[in-house]
mmCIF file of C-alpha atoms in Angstrom:
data_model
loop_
_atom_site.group_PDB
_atom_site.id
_atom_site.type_symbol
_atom_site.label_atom_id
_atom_site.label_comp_id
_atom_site.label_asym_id
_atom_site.label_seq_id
_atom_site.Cartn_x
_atom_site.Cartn_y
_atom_site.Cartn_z
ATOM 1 C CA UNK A 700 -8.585 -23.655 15.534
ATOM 2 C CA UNK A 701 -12.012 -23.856 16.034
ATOM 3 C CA UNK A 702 -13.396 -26.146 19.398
ATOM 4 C CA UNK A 703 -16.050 -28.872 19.083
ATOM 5 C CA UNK A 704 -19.252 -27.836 17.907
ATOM 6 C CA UNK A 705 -22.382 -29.464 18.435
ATOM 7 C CA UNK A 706 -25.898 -28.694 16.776
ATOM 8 C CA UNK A 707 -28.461 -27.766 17.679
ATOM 9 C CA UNK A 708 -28.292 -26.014 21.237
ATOM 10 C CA UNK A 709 -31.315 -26.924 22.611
ATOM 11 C CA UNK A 710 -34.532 -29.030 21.827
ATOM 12 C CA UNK A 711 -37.945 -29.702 22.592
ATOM 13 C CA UNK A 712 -39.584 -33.129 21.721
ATOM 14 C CA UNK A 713 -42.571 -34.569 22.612
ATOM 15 C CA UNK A 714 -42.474 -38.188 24.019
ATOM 16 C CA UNK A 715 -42.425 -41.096 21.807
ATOM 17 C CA UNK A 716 -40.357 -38.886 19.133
ATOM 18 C CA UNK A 717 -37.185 -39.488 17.677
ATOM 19 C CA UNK A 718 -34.216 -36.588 17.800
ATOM 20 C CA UNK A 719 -30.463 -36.722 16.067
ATOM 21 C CA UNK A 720 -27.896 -34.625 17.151
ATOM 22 C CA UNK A 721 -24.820 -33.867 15.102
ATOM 23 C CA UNK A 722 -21.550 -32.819 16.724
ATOM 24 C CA UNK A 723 -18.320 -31.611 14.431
ATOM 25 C CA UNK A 724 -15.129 -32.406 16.172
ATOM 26 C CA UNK A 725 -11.730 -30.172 16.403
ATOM 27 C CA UNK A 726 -10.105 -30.880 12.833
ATOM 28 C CA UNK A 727 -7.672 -33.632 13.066
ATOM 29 C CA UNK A 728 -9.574 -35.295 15.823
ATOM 30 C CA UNK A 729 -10.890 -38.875 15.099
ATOM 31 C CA UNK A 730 -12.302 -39.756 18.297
ATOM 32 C CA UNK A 731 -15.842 -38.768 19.154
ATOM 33 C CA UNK A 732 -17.391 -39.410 22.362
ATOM 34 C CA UNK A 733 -20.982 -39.214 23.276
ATOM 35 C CA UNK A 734 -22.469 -38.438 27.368
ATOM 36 C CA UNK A 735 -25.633 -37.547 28.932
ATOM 37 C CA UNK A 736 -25.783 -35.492 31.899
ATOM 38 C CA UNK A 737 -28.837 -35.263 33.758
ATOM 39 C CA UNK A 738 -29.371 -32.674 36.998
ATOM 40 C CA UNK A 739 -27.035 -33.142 39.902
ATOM 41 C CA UNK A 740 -25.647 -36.723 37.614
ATOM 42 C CA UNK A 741 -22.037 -37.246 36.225
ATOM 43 C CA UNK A 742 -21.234 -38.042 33.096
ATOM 44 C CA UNK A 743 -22.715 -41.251 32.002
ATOM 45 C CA UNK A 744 -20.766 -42.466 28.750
ATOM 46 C CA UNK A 745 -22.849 -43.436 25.911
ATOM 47 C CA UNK A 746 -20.211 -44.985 23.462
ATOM 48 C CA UNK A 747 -17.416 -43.698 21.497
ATOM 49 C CA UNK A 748 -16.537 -43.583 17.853
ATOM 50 C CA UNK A 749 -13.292 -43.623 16.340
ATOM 51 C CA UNK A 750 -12.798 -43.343 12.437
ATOM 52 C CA UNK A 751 -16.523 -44.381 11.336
ATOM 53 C CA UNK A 752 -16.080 -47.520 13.913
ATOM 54 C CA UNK A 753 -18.124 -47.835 17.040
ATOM 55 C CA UNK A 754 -14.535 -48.509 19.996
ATOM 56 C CA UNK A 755 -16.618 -48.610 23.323
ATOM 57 C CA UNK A 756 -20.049 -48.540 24.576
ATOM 58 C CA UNK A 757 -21.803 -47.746 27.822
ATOM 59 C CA UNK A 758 -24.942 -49.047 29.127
ATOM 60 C CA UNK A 759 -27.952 -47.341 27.843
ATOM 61 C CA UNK A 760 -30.646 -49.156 25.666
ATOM 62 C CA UNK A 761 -30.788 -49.865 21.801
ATOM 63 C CA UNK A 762 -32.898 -46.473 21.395
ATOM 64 C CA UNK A 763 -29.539 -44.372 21.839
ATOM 65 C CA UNK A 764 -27.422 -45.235 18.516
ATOM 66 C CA UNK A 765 -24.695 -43.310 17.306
ATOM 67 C CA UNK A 766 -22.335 -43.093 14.129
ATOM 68 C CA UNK A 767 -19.521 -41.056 12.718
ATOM 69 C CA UNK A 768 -19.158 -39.559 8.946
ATOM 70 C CA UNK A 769 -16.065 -40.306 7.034
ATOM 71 C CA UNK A 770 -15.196 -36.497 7.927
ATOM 72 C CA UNK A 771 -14.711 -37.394 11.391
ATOM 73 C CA UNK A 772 -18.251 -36.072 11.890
ATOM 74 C CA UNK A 773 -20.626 -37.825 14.525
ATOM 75 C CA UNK A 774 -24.481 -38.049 14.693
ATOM 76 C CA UNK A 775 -26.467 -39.373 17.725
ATOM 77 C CA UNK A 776 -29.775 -40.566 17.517
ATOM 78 C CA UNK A 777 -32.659 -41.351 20.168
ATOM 79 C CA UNK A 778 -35.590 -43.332 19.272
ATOM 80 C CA UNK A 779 -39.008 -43.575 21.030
ATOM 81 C CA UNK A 780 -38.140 -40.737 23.086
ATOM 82 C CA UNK A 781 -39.196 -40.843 26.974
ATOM 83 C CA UNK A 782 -39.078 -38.538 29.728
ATOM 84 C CA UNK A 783 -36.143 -39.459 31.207
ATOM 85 C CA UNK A 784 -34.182 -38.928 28.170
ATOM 86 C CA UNK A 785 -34.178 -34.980 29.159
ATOM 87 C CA UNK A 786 -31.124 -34.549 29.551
ATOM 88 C CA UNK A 787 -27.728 -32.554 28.425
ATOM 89 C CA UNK A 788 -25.870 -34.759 26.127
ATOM 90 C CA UNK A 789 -22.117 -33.859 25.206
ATOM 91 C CA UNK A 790 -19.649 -35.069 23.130
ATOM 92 C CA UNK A 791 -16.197 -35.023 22.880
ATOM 93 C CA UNK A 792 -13.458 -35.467 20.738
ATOM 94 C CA UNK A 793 -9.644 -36.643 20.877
ATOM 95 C CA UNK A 794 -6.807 -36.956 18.514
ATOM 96 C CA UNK A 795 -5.615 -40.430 20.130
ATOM 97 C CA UNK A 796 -1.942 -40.346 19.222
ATOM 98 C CA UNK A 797 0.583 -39.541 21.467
ATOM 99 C CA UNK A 798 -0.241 -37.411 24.749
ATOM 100 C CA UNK A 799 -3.757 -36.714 22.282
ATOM 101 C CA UNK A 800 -6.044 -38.755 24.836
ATOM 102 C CA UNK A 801 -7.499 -35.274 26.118
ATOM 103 C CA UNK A 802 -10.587 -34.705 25.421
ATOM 104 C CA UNK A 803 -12.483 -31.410 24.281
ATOM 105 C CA UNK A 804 -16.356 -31.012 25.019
ATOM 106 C CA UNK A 805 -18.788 -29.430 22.929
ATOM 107 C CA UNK A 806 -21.223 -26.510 25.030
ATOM 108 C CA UNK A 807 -23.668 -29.195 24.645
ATOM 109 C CA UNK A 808 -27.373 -30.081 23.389
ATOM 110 C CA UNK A 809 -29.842 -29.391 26.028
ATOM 111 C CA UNK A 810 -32.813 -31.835 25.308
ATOM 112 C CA UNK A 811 -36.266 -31.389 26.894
ATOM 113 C CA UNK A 812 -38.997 -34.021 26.050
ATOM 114 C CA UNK A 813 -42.595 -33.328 27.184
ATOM 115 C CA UNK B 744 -21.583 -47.496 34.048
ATOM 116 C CA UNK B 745 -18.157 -47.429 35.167
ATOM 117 C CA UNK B 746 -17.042 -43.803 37.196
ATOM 118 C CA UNK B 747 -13.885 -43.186 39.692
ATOM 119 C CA UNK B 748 -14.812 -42.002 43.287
ATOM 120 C CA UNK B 749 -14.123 -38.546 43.231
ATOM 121 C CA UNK B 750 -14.808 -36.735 46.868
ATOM 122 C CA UNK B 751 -16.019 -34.704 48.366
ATOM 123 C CA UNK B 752 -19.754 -34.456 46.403
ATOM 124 C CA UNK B 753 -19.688 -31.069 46.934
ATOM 125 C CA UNK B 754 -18.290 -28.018 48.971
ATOM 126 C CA UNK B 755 -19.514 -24.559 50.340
ATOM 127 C CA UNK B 756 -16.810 -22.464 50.984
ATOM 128 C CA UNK B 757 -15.934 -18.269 51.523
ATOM 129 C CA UNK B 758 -14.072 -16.748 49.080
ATOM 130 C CA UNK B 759 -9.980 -16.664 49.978
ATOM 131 C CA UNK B 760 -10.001 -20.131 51.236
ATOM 132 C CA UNK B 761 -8.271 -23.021 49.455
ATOM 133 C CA UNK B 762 -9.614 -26.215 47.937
ATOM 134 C CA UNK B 763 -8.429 -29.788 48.055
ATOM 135 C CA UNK B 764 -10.426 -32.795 45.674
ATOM 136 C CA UNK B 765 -9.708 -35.754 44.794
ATOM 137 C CA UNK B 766 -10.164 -38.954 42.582
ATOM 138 C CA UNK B 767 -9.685 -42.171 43.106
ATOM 139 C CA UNK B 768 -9.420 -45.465 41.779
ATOM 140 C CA UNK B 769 -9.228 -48.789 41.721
ATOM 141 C CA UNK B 770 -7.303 -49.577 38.185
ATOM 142 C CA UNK B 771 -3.999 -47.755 37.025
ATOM 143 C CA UNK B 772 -4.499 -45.093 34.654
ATOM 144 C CA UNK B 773 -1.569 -43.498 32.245
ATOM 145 C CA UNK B 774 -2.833 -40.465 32.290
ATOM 146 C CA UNK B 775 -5.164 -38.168 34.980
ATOM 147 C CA UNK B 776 -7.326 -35.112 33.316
ATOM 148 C CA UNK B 777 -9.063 -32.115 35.745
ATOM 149 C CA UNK B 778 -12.041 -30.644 34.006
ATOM 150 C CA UNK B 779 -14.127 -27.504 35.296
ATOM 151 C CA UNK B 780 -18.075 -27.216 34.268
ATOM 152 C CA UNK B 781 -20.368 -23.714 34.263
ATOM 153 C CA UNK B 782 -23.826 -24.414 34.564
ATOM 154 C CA UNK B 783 -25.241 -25.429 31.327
ATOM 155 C CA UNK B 784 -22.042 -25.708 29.794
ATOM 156 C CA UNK B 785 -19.468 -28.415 28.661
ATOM 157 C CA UNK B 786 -16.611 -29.017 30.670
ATOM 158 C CA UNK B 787 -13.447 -27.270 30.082
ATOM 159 C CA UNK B 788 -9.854 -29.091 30.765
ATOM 160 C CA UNK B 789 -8.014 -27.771 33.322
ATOM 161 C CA UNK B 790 -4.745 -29.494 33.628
ATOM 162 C CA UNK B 791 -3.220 -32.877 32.216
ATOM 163 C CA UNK B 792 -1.240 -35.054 33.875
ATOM 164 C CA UNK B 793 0.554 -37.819 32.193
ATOM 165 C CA UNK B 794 3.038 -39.312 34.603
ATOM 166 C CA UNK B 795 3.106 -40.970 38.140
ATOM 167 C CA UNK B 796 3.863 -38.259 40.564
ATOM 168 C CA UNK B 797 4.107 -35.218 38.694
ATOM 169 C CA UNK B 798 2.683 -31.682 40.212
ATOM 170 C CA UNK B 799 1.562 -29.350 37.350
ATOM 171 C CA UNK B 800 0.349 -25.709 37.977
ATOM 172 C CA UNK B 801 -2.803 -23.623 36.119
ATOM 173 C CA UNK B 802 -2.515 -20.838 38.115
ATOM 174 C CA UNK B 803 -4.361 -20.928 41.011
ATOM 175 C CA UNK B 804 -4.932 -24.388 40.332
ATOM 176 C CA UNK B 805 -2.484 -27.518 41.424
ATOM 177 C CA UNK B 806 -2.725 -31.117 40.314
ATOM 178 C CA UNK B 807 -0.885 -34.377 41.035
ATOM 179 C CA UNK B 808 -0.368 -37.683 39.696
ATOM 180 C CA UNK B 809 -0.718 -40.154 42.595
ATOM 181 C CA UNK B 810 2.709 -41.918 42.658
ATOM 182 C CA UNK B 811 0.237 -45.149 42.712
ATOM 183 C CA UNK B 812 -1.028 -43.909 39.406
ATOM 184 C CA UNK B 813 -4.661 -44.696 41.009
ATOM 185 C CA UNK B 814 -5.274 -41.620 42.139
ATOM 186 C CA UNK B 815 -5.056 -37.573 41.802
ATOM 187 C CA UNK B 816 -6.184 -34.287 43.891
ATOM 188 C CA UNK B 817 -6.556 -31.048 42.623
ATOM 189 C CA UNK B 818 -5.928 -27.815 44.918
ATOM 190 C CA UNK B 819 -7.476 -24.085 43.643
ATOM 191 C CA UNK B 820 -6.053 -21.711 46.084
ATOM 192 C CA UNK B 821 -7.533 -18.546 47.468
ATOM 193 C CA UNK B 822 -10.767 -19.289 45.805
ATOM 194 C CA UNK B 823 -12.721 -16.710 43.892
ATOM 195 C CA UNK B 824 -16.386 -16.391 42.693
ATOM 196 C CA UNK B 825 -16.124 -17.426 39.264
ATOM 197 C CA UNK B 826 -14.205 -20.599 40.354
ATOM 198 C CA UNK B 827 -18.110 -21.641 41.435
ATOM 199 C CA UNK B 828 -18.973 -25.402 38.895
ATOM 200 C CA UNK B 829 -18.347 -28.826 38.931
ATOM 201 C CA UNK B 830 -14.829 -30.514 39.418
ATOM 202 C CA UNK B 831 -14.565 -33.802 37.340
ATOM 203 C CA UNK B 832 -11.555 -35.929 37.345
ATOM 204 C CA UNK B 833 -11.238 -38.379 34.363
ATOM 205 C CA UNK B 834 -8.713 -40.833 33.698
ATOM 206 C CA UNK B 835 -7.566 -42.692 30.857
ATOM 207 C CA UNK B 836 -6.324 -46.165 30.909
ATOM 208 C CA UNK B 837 -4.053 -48.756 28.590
ATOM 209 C CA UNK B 838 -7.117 -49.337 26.555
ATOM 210 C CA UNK B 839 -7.452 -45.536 25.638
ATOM 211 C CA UNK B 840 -10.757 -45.658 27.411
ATOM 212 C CA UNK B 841 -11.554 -42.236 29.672
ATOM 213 C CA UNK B 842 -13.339 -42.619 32.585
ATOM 214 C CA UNK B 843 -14.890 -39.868 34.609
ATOM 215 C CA UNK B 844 -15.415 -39.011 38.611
ATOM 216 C CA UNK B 845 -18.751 -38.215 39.453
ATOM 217 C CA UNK B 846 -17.841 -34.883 40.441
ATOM 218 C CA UNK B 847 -16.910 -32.086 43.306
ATOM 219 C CA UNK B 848 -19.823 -29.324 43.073
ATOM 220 C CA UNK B 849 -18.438 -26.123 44.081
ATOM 221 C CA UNK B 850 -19.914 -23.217 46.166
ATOM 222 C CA UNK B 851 -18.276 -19.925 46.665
ATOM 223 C CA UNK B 852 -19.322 -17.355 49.129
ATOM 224 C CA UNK B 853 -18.279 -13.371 49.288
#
C-alpha cells in the first residue's frame, strides 16, 4: 500500500510569488491535513480537508488556501509569498472511521523563498 | 494555534540510558499518538493508544494512556544512535480534531 506522497520535494521561490503543492493521500484515506514546520518549531496546523470540504482551520492568513480533489487528492496554495513562509510543510492523511484517526505524514515539501 | 505541553524541550543523553517524555493536557482526548521525526523528514507513528490507562510496547519503546485521559509518556529504553529526532505527542479529541505537542528533541551520545 503505498504511504502519502507529496510533490514536489523541495522548492525555491522568490518573494512575492505564488507556489501549490499537491499531496496524494494513502488510498482509502479521506482526511488530508496540511502543517508547516519551521526550524526548531512544532507543527503548526494549517487546516484540514475531509471529502472536498474544508473540517478545521488554524491560524495563518488568507494567503495559505487549501482544497481537496474528488479523488481524495489535496492541493495547497501560498500567495504573495514572504520570507517567513520558508518553511517544511507536511500533510497528512486519515481514514476517520473507527480506530482510523491516525495519521500518516508525507516526507514533506521543503520550501525556500529568497 | 492550539499545541499540548509536551516536556522536556529537548534531551542530551549517552547511549544505553533510558528515556522518559511526556504530554500533557488540559482537555480529554480518546485517543494519544507517539510520532518520531529524522531531520528533514515527516514524522513516523510510533505507537497508538486508544484507551485510558493502557501500556503498549514498540520494542524498545513504551507508551501509556494517562488514566486521566489528559495525559501520556513515552519511555525508549537503552537508547541507541539512530533513536536521535524529535518526539511529538498528538492527541485526538471527540471532535476528531488532532492536536500536536511541541516536541522532545533528542540527542544521543556514543
Amino acid at each position: 500500500k503505498a504511504g502519502v506522497t507529496q510533490t514536489p520535494r523541495y522548492l525555491i521561490k522568490t518573494r512575492g510569488q505564488q507556489v501549490t503543492l499537491s499531496c496524494s493521500p494513502i488510498s482509502g484515506h479521506r482526511s488530508v491535513s496540511w502543517y508547516q514546520q519551521t526550524p526548531g518549531q512544532g507543527l503548526q496546523f494549517l487546516f484540514e480537508y475531509f471529502s472536498e470540504t474544508q473540517r478545521n482551520k488554524g491560524n495563518f492568513p488568507g494567503r495559505f488556501s487549501g482544497r481537496q480533489f474528488s479523488n481524495s487528492r489535496s492541493e495547497m496554495n501560498v500567495s504573495t509569498l514572504e520570507l517567513g513562509d520558508s518553511a517544511l510543510y507536511l500533510c497528512a492523511s486519515r481514514y476517520l472511521a473507527g480506530r482510523g484517526t491516525e495519521a500518516f505524514f508525507g516526507q514533506g515539501t521543503r520550501l525556500t523563498v529568497v | 494555534g492550539q499545541q499540548l505541553n509536551q516536556s522536556p524541550q529537548s534531551m542530551f543523553i549517552q547511549e544505553g540510558e533510558d528515556v522518559s517524555m511526556n504530554c500533557t493536557s488540559s482537555s480529554i482526548f480518546n485517543t494519544w499518538l507517539w510520532y518520531k521525526q529524522d531531520p528533514g523528514e515527516g514524522p513516523v507513528l510510533l505507537i497508538a493508544l486508544y484507551k485510558a490507562g493502557e501500556l503498549t510496547s514498540n520494542g524498545r519503546l513504551t507508551a501509556q494512556f494517562g488514566i486521566t485521559r489528559k495525559d501520556s509518556f513515552l519511555n525508549i529504553s537503552a537508547s541507541i544512535p539512530s533513536d536521535v529526532g524529535i518526539y511529538f505527542c498528538a492527541g485526538q479529541s471527540n471532535t476528531d480534531k488532532l492536536i500536536f505537542g511541541t516536541g522532545t528533541r533528542l540527542q544521543v551520545f556514543p
